[in-house]
PDB file of C-alpha atoms in Angstrom:
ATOM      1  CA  UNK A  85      78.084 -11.304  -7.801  1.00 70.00           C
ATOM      2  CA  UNK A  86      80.588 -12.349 -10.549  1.00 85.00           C
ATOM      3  CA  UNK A  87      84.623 -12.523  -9.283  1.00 84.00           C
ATOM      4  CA  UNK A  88      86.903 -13.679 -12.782  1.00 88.00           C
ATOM      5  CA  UNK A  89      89.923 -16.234 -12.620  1.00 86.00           C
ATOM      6  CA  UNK A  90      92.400 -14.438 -14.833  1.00 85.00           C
ATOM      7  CA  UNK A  91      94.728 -17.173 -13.798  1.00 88.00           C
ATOM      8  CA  UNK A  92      91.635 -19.675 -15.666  1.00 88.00           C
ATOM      9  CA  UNK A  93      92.541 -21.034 -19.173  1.00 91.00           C
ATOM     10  CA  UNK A  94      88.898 -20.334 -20.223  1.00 92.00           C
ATOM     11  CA  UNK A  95      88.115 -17.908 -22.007  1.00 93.00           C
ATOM     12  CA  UNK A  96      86.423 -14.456 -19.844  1.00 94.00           C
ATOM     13  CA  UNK A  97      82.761 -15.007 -21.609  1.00 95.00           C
ATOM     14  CA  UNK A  98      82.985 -18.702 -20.954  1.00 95.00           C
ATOM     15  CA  UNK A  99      83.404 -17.715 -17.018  1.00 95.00           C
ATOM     16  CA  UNK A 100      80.638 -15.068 -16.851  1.00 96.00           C
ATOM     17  CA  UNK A 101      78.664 -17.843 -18.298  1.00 95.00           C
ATOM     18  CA  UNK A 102      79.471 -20.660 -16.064  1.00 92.00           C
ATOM     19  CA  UNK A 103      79.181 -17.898 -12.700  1.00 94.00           C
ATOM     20  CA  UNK A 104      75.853 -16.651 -14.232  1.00 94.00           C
ATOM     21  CA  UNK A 105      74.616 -20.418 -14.895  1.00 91.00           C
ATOM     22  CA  UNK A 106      75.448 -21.117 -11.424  1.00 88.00           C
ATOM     23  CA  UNK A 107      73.717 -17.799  -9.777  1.00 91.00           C
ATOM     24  CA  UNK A 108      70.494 -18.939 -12.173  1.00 89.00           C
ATOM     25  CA  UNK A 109      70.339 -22.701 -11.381  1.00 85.00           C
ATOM     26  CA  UNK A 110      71.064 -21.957  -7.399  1.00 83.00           C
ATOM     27  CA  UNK A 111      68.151 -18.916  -7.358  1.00 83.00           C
ATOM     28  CA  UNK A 112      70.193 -16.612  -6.830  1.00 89.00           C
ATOM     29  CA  UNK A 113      69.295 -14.425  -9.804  1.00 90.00           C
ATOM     30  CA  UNK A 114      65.110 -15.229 -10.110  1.00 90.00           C
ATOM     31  CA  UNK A 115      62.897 -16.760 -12.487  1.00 90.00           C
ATOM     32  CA  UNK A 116      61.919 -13.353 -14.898  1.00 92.00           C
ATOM     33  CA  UNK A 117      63.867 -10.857 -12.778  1.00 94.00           C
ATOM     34  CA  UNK A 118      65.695  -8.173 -15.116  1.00 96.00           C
ATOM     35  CA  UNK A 119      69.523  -8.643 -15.984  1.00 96.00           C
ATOM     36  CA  UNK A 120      72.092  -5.829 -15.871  1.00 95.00           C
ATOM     37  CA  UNK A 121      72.463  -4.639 -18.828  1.00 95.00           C
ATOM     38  CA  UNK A 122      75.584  -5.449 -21.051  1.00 95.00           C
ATOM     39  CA  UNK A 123      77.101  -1.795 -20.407  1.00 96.00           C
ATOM     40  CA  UNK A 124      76.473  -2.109 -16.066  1.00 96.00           C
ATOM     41  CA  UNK A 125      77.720  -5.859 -15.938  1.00 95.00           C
ATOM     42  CA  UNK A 126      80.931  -5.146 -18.220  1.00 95.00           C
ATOM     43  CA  UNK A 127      81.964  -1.960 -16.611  1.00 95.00           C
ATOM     44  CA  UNK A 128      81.026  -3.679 -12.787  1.00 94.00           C
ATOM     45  CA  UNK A 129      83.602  -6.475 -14.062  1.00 93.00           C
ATOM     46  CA  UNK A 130      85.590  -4.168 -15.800  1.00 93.00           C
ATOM     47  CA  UNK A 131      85.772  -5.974 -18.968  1.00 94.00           C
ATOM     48  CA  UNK A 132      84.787  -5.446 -22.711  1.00 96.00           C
ATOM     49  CA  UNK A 133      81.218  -5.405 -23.068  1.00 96.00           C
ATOM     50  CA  UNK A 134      81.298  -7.194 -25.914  1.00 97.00           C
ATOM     51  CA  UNK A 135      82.288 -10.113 -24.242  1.00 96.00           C
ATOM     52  CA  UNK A 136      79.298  -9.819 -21.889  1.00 96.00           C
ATOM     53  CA  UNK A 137      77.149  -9.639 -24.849  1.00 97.00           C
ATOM     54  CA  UNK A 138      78.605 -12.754 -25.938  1.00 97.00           C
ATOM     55  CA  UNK A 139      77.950 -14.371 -22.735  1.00 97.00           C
ATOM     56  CA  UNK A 140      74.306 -13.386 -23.019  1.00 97.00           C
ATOM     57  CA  UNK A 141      73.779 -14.499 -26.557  1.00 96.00           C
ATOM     58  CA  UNK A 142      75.010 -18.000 -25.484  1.00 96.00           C
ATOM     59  CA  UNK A 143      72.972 -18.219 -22.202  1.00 95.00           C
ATOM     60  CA  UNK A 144      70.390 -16.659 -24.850  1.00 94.00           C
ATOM     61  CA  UNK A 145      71.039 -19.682 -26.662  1.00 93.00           C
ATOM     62  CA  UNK A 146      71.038 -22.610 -23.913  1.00 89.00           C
ATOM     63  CA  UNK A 147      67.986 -21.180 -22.386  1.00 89.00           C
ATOM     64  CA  UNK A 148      69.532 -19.604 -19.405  1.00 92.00           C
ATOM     65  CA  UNK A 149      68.123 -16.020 -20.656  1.00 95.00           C
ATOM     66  CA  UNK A 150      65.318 -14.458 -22.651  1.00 95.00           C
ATOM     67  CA  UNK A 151      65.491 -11.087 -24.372  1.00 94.00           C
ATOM     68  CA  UNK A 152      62.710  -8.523 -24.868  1.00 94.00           C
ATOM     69  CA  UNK A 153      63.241  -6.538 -27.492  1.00 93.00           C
ATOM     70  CA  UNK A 154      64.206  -2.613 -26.117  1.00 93.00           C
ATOM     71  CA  UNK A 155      63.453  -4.107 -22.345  1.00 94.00           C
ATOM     72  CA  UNK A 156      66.877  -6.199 -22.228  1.00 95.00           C
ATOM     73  CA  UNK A 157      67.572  -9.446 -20.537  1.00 96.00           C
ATOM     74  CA  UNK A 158      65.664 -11.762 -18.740  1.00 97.00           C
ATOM     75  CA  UNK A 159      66.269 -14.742 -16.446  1.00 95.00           C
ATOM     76  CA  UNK A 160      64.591 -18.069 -17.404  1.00 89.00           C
ATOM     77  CA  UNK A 161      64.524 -21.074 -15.169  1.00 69.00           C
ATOM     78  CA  UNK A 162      63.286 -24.122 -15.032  1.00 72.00           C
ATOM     79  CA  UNK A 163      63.578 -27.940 -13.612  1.00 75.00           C
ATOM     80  CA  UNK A 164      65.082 -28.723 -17.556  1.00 77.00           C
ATOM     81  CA  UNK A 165      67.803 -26.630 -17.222  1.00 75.00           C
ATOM     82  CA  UNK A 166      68.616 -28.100 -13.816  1.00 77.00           C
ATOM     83  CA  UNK A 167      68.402 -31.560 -15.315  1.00 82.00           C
ATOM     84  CA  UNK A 168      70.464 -30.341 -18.411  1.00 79.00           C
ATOM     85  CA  UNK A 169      73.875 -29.059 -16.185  1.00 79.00           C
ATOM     86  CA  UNK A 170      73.472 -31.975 -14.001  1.00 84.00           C
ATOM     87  CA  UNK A 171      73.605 -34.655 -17.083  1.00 87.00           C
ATOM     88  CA  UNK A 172      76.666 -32.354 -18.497  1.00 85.00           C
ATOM     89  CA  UNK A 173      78.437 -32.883 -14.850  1.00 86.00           C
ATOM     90  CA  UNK A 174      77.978 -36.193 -15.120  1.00 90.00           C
ATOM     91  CA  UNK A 175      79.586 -36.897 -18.420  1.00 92.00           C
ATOM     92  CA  UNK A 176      82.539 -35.003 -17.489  1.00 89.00           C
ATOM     93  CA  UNK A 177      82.937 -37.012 -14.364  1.00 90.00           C
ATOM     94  CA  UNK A 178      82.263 -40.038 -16.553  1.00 91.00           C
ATOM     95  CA  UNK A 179      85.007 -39.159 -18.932  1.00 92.00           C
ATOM     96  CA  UNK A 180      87.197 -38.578 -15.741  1.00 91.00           C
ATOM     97  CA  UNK A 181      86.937 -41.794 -14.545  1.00 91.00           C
ATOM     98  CA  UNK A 182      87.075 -43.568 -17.914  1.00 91.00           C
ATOM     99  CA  UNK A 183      90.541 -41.758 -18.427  1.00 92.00           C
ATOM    100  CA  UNK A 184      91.773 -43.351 -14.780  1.00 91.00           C
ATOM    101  CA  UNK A 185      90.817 -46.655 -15.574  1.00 92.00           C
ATOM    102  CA  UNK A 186      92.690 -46.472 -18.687  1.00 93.00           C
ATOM    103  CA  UNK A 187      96.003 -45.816 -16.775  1.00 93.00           C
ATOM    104  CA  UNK A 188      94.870 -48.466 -14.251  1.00 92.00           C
ATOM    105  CA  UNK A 189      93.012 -46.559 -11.546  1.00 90.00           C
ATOM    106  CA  UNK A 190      89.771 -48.224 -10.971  1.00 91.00           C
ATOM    107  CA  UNK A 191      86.204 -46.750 -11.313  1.00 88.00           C
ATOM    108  CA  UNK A 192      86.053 -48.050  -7.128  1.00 90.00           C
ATOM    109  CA  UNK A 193      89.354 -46.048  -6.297  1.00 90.00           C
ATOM    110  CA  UNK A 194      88.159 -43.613  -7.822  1.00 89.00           C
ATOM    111  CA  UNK A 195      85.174 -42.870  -6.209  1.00 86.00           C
ATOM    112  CA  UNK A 196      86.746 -44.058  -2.529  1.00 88.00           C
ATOM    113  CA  UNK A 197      88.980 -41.193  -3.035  1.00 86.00           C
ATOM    114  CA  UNK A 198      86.312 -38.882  -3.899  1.00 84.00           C
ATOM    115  CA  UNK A 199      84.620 -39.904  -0.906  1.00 86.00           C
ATOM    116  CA  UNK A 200      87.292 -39.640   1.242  1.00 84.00           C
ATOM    117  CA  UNK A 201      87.718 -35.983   0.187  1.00 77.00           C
ATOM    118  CA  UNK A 202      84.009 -35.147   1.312  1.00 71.00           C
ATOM    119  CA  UNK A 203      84.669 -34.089   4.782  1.00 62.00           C
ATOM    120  CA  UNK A 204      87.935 -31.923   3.875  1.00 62.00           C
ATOM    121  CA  UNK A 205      85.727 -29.064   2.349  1.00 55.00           C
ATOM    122  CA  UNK A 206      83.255 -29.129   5.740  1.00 51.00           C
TER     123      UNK A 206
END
């Protein structure tokens, strides 16, 4: 389900959230089906479970998740969320390509490289 980068600068609740975002917006995990709860998922990933509780509370917070009190976690999904990741992916590849223009890489270069790199992951 979830496999942690140690070797990533992130911090460990920033990657379950980003893996469990993923698994959500992909429908992997389903619209209303139950989470683990924090004890399972911390113990399967071997890791504090207060840092999966603090990877709940803030997909809790963006809308990934909905809680019922004494039932646990819940998944919520819909086309807004979908919309909301791809706008933030596109203002971090906007930022990326305004930092390479301003040490003279065009916006065109750019994406020619980028599109040259398509097949390699085939």
């Amino acid at each position: 389900m979830i496999i942690l980068d140690y070797k990533d600068t992130r911090p460990i609740y920033e990657q379950v959230v980003d893996k469990l975002q993923k698994l959500i917006i992909n429908g992997v995990l389903e619209p209303d089906s139950k989470m683990p709860s924090v004890r399972n998922l911390a113990v399967e990933l071997s890791i504090n479970p207060n840092t999966i509780q603090k990877a709940y509370t803030e997909l809790e917070r963006t809308g990934f998740l909905y809680t019922i009190k004494g039932r646990g976690n819940f998944v919520t999904y819909n086309e807004e969320l979908y919309a909301l990741k791809k706008g933030e992916y596109r203002e971090r590849i906007e930022k990326i390509l305004k930092e390479a223009e301003e040490i003279g890489i065009s916006r065109k270069e750019m994406l020619d490289e980028i599109r040259e790199g398509e097949g390699e992951n085939d």
